[in-house]
């Protein structure tokens, strides 16, 4: 099974350490909304502004065992 996620985040061009809330959102997306499982493939597509969330989701998907392709 494949999972597709598109991120669009316009909050300016701030460069800061990742907010802990982003990790929580990524956890909800991966483990509850998508119910990602090992062996699945996910495609992450998003704007550069959404990179913190994309990175967090990427990390969570890898931990679950999902193969991830990113298109930035």
Coordinates of C-alpha atoms in Angstrom, one line a residue:
X1 CA 0.0 0.0 0.0
X2 CA 1.1 3.5 -0.7
X3 CA 0.6 6.7 1.3
X4 CA 0.7 10.2 -0.2
X5 CA 1.2 13.3 1.9
X6 CA 1.3 16.9 0.7
X7 CA 2.5 19.6 3.0
X8 CA 2.0 23.3 2.4
X9 CA 3.2 25.5 5.3
X10 CA 3.5 29.3 4.9
X11 CA 4.8 30.7 8.2
X12 CA 7.6 32.8 6.9
X13 CA 11.2 32.0 6.5
X14 CA 12.3 31.4 10.1
X15 CA 15.2 29.1 10.9
X16 CA 14.8 27.8 14.4
X17 CA 15.2 24.5 16.3
X18 CA 12.2 22.2 15.6
X19 CA 9.3 22.8 17.9
X20 CA 8.2 19.7 20.0
X21 CA 4.7 20.2 18.8
X22 CA 5.8 19.4 15.3
X23 CA 7.1 16.0 16.5
X24 CA 3.7 15.4 18.2
X25 CA 1.8 16.3 14.9
X26 CA 4.1 13.9 13.0
X27 CA 3.3 11.2 15.5
X28 CA -0.4 11.8 15.1
X29 CA -0.1 11.8 11.3
X30 CA 2.0 8.6 11.1
X31 CA 0.6 6.5 13.8
X32 CA -3.1 7.5 14.0
X33 CA -4.3 9.4 10.8
X34 CA -2.3 7.2 8.4
X35 CA -1.8 4.1 10.6
X36 CA 1.4 3.5 8.7
X37 CA 2.7 0.0 8.7
X38 CA 6.1 -1.6 7.9
X39 CA 6.4 -2.5 4.2
X40 CA 4.3 0.4 3.0
X41 CA 5.7 3.2 0.7
X42 CA 5.1 6.9 1.4
X43 CA 5.7 9.9 -0.8
X44 CA 6.3 13.2 0.9
X45 CA 5.7 16.3 -1.2
X46 CA 5.9 19.8 0.2
X47 CA 7.1 23.3 0.2
X48 CA 10.5 24.2 1.7
X49 CA 8.7 26.1 4.4
X50 CA 7.2 22.8 5.6
X51 CA 10.6 21.2 6.0
X52 CA 10.5 20.8 9.8
X53 CA 7.2 18.8 9.6
X54 CA 8.4 16.9 6.6
X55 CA 11.6 15.9 8.4
X56 CA 9.6 14.9 11.5
X57 CA 7.2 12.8 9.5
X58 CA 10.1 11.2 7.6
X59 CA 11.8 10.2 10.8
X60 CA 8.5 8.7 12.2
X61 CA 7.9 6.8 9.0
X62 CA 11.4 5.3 8.9
X63 CA 11.0 4.2 12.5
X64 CA 7.8 2.3 11.6
X65 CA 9.5 0.6 8.7
X66 CA 7.9 2.6 5.8
X67 CA 9.9 3.2 2.6
X68 CA 9.9 7.0 2.1
X69 CA 10.4 9.0 -1.1
X70 CA 10.6 12.8 -0.7
X71 CA 9.9 15.4 -3.4
X72 CA 10.8 18.9 -2.4

